[in-house]
Amino acid sequence: MNVSKLIDRLTEWAPTIVLADLAFAIAAFWSGIVPAFVIYALSGATVFVALPLAGRRLLSIGFKSREELGFPRNRDAVKFWLFGRGRRDETYGLYLACVSGLILSGWRPPQEYLAFGAAVLAAAWSAATRHWPYEEEKVDPGSSPG
């Protein structure tokens, strides 16, 4: 299995991993029987999964000019980022789950580290699955489909 296919698999499984991490952080906080080293290892693994996921897309767009990304003006690029255009619909539900998980995990270490790791993975997944204007297929309105 090459690296590209592995990152595609991570992209598919990232929301599930985020929700599982949040559920584990909440259960660990409320039960109090999970050793700290297990939580630290799991939160480190979650952030380790997020790095290639975020790097795949962000590095590919990082060296492009705004015109190459499909923005004619700077303010269009700022609006794109601020208003969350191009994101998948599931992104906001995942962010809400992360905020809820942070609150329910008590804002206390080490459980909060796992919830923060899940939030980092959710942000990396959002960046990896974002749809950019330059990716839209340019179709001439006067041409026929056949």
C-alpha atoms as a printed R data frame, in Angstrom:
    type eleno elety resid chain resno       x      y       z
1   ATOM     1    CA   MET     A     1   0.000  0.000   0.000
2   ATOM     2    CA   ASN     A     2   1.545  3.285  -1.028
3   ATOM     3    CA   VAL     A     3   1.440  6.513   0.965
4   ATOM     4    CA   SER     A     4  -1.262  8.140  -1.151
5   ATOM     5    CA   LYS     A     5  -3.682  5.275  -0.570
6   ATOM     6    CA   LEU     A     6  -2.871  5.293   3.133
7   ATOM     7    CA   ILE     A     7  -3.655  8.999   3.411
8   ATOM     8    CA   ASP     A     8  -6.889  8.437   1.470
9   ATOM     9    CA   ARG     A     9  -7.837  5.788   4.036
10  ATOM    10    CA   LEU     A    10  -7.015  8.196   6.857
11  ATOM    11    CA   THR     A    11  -9.233 10.800   5.212
12  ATOM    12    CA   GLU     A    12 -12.112  8.318   5.161
13  ATOM    13    CA   TRP     A    13 -11.609  7.225   8.768
14  ATOM    14    CA   ALA     A    14 -10.748 10.580  10.369
15  ATOM    15    CA   PRO     A    15 -14.297 11.510  11.515
16  ATOM    16    CA   THR     A    16 -14.710  8.077  13.090
17  ATOM    17    CA   ILE     A    17 -11.355  8.394  14.861
18  ATOM    18    CA   VAL     A    18 -12.324 11.847  16.142
19  ATOM    19    CA   LEU     A    19 -15.616 10.628  17.578
20  ATOM    20    CA   ALA     A    20 -13.977  7.546  19.119
21  ATOM    21    CA   ASP     A    21 -11.296  9.704  20.746
22  ATOM    22    CA   LEU     A    22 -13.898 12.067  22.152
23  ATOM    23    CA   ALA     A    23 -15.961  9.183  23.514
24  ATOM    24    CA   PHE     A    24 -12.853  7.671  25.102
25  ATOM    25    CA   ALA     A    25 -11.860 11.035  26.633
26  ATOM    26    CA   ILE     A    26 -15.317 11.474  28.160
27  ATOM    27    CA   ALA     A    27 -15.405  7.882  29.438
28  ATOM    28    CA   ALA     A    28 -11.902  8.224  30.871
29  ATOM    29    CA   PHE     A    29 -12.838 11.410  32.690
30  ATOM    30    CA   TRP     A    30 -16.058 10.084  34.154
31  ATOM    31    CA   SER     A    31 -14.707  6.652  35.104
32  ATOM    32    CA   GLY     A    32 -11.309  7.807  36.357
33  ATOM    33    CA   ILE     A    33  -9.724  4.359  35.960
34  ATOM    34    CA   VAL     A    34  -7.771  4.857  32.744
35  ATOM    35    CA   PRO     A    35  -4.022  5.339  33.338
36  ATOM    36    CA   ALA     A    36  -2.591  8.645  32.172
37  ATOM    37    CA   PHE     A    37   0.052  7.058  29.932
38  ATOM    38    CA   VAL     A    38  -2.698  5.408  27.839
39  ATOM    39    CA   ILE     A    39  -4.382  8.757  27.278
40  ATOM    40    CA   TYR     A    40  -1.066 10.449  26.445
41  ATOM    41    CA   ALA     A    41  -0.201  7.701  23.951
42  ATOM    42    CA   LEU     A    42  -3.621  7.868  22.308
43  ATOM    43    CA   SER     A    43  -3.567 11.671  22.051
44  ATOM    44    CA   GLY     A    44  -0.061 11.550  20.552
45  ATOM    45    CA   ALA     A    45  -1.197  8.952  18.027
46  ATOM    46    CA   THR     A    46  -4.178 11.115  17.105
47  ATOM    47    CA   VAL     A    47  -1.996 14.149  16.419
48  ATOM    48    CA   PHE     A    48   0.475 11.926  14.558
49  ATOM    49    CA   VAL     A    49  -2.399 10.824  12.274
50  ATOM    50    CA   ALA     A    50  -3.415 14.463  11.727
51  ATOM    51    CA   LEU     A    51  -0.007 15.614  10.466
52  ATOM    52    CA   PRO     A    52   0.100 13.820   7.090
53  ATOM    53    CA   LEU     A    53  -3.602 14.475   6.603
54  ATOM    54    CA   ALA     A    54  -3.161 18.236   6.932
55  ATOM    55    CA   GLY     A    55   0.162 18.306   5.147
56  ATOM    56    CA   ARG     A    56  -1.131 16.631   2.028
57  ATOM    57    CA   ARG     A    57  -3.418 19.491   1.007
58  ATOM    58    CA   LEU     A    58  -1.905 22.439   2.803
59  ATOM    59    CA   LEU     A    59   1.525 21.893   1.294
60  ATOM    60    CA   SER     A    60   0.058 21.540  -2.174
61  ATOM    61    CA   ILE     A    61  -1.728 24.904  -1.941
62  ATOM    62    CA   GLY     A    62   0.842 26.700   0.192
63  ATOM    63    CA   PHE     A    63   3.043 27.819  -2.682
64  ATOM    64    CA   LYS     A    64   0.294 28.896  -5.082
65  ATOM    65    CA   SER     A    65  -0.649 32.488  -5.678
66  ATOM    66    CA   ARG     A    66  -4.188 33.685  -5.080
67  ATOM    67    CA   GLU     A    67  -4.830 33.712  -8.831
68  ATOM    68    CA   GLU     A    68  -3.747 30.079  -9.111
69  ATOM    69    CA   LEU     A    69  -6.116 29.200  -6.261
70  ATOM    70    CA   GLY     A    70  -8.999 30.842  -8.109
71  ATOM    71    CA   PHE     A    71  -9.286 34.139  -6.225
72  ATOM    72    CA   PRO     A    72  -9.126 37.324  -8.318
73  ATOM    73    CA   ARG     A    73  -8.751 39.560  -5.233
74  ATOM    74    CA   ASN     A    74  -7.326 39.199  -1.739
75  ATOM    75    CA   ARG     A    75 -10.657 39.894  -0.103
76  ATOM    76    CA   ASP     A    76 -12.199 36.942  -1.949
77  ATOM    77    CA   ALA     A    77  -9.610 34.647  -0.384
78  ATOM    78    CA   VAL     A    78 -10.272 36.124   3.065
79  ATOM    79    CA   LYS     A    79 -14.024 35.642   2.655
80  ATOM    80    CA   PHE     A    80 -13.415 32.055   1.560
81  ATOM    81    CA   TRP     A    81 -11.500 31.309   4.761
82  ATOM    82    CA   LEU     A    82 -13.671 33.296   7.180
83  ATOM    83    CA   PHE     A    83 -17.057 32.091   5.990
84  ATOM    84    CA   GLY     A    84 -16.025 28.453   5.658
85  ATOM    85    CA   ARG     A    85 -16.759 28.059   1.978
86  ATOM    86    CA   GLY     A    86 -15.649 24.858   0.367
87  ATOM    87    CA   ARG     A    87 -16.060 22.781   3.517
88  ATOM    88    CA   ARG     A    88 -18.031 19.570   3.732
89  ATOM    89    CA   ASP     A    89 -21.337 19.642   5.583
90  ATOM    90    CA   GLU     A    90 -20.083 17.240   8.241
91  ATOM    91    CA   THR     A    91 -17.374 19.652   9.362
92  ATOM    92    CA   TYR     A    92 -19.573 21.756  11.615
93  ATOM    93    CA   GLY     A    93 -21.074 18.722  13.332
94  ATOM    94    CA   LEU     A    94 -17.583 17.408  13.964
95  ATOM    95    CA   TYR     A    95 -16.515 20.767  15.416
96  ATOM    96    CA   LEU     A    96 -19.590 20.783  17.663
97  ATOM    97    CA   ALA     A    97 -18.711 17.283  18.848
98  ATOM    98    CA   CYS     A    98 -15.165 18.463  19.630
99  ATOM    99    CA   VAL     A    99 -16.397 21.412  21.684
100 ATOM   100    CA   SER     A   100 -18.865 19.167  23.507
101 ATOM   101    CA   GLY     A   101 -16.129 16.608  24.123
102 ATOM   102    CA   LEU     A   102 -13.818 19.261  25.535
103 ATOM   103    CA   ILE     A   103 -16.520 20.469  27.909
104 ATOM   104    CA   LEU     A   104 -17.592 16.983  28.990
105 ATOM   105    CA   SER     A   105 -14.010 15.803  29.512
106 ATOM   106    CA   GLY     A   106 -13.679 18.339  32.287
107 ATOM   107    CA   TRP     A   107 -10.976 20.609  30.860
108 ATOM   108    CA   ARG     A   108  -8.471 18.691  32.953
109 ATOM   109    CA   PRO     A   109  -5.330 16.948  31.809
110 ATOM   110    CA   PRO     A   110  -4.815 14.279  30.576
111 ATOM   111    CA   GLN     A   111  -8.340 13.848  29.178
112 ATOM   112    CA   GLU     A   112  -8.348 17.303  27.661
113 ATOM   113    CA   TYR     A   113  -5.213 16.409  25.687
114 ATOM   114    CA   LEU     A   114  -7.096 13.624  23.992
115 ATOM   115    CA   ALA     A   115 -10.015 15.939  23.229
116 ATOM   116    CA   PHE     A   116  -7.614 18.579  21.869
117 ATOM   117    CA   GLY     A   117  -5.937 15.903  19.739
118 ATOM   118    CA   ALA     A   118  -9.337 14.997  18.332
119 ATOM   119    CA   ALA     A   119  -9.976 18.682  17.559
120 ATOM   120    CA   VAL     A   120  -6.625 18.884  15.742
121 ATOM   121    CA   LEU     A   121  -7.551 15.826  13.700
122 ATOM   122    CA   ALA     A   122 -10.961 17.349  12.892
123 ATOM   123    CA   ALA     A   123  -9.283 20.559  11.696
124 ATOM   124    CA   ALA     A   124  -6.800 18.558   9.604
125 ATOM   125    CA   TRP     A   125  -9.635 16.547   8.073
126 ATOM   126    CA   SER     A   126 -11.511 19.755   7.292
127 ATOM   127    CA   ALA     A   127  -8.446 21.168   5.551
128 ATOM   128    CA   ALA     A   128  -7.834 17.935   3.661
129 ATOM   129    CA   THR     A   129 -11.375 17.681   2.330
130 ATOM   130    CA   ARG     A   130 -11.916 21.359   1.530
131 ATOM   131    CA   HIS     A   131 -12.950 22.147  -2.027
132 ATOM   132    CA   TRP     A   132 -10.939 24.986  -3.595
133 ATOM   133    CA   PRO     A   133 -12.144 27.244  -6.425
134 ATOM   134    CA   TYR     A   134  -9.286 26.222  -8.741
135 ATOM   135    CA   GLU     A   135 -10.482 22.613  -8.559
136 ATOM   136    CA   GLU     A   136 -13.795 23.430 -10.175
137 ATOM   137    CA   GLU     A   137 -14.062 22.201 -13.704
138 ATOM   138    CA   LYS     A   138 -14.135 25.094 -16.138
139 ATOM   139    CA   VAL     A   139 -17.070 24.541 -18.485
140 ATOM   140    CA   ASP     A   140 -17.726 26.789 -21.440
141 ATOM   141    CA   PRO     A   141 -21.433 27.715 -21.321
142 ATOM   142    CA   GLY     A   142 -21.663 27.683 -25.129
143 ATOM   143    CA   SER     A   143 -20.242 24.201 -25.590
144 ATOM   144    CA   SER     A   144 -22.351 21.086 -25.859
145 ATOM   145    CA   PRO     A   145 -21.713 18.154 -23.531
146 ATOM   146    CA   GLY     A   146 -21.136 15.691 -26.374
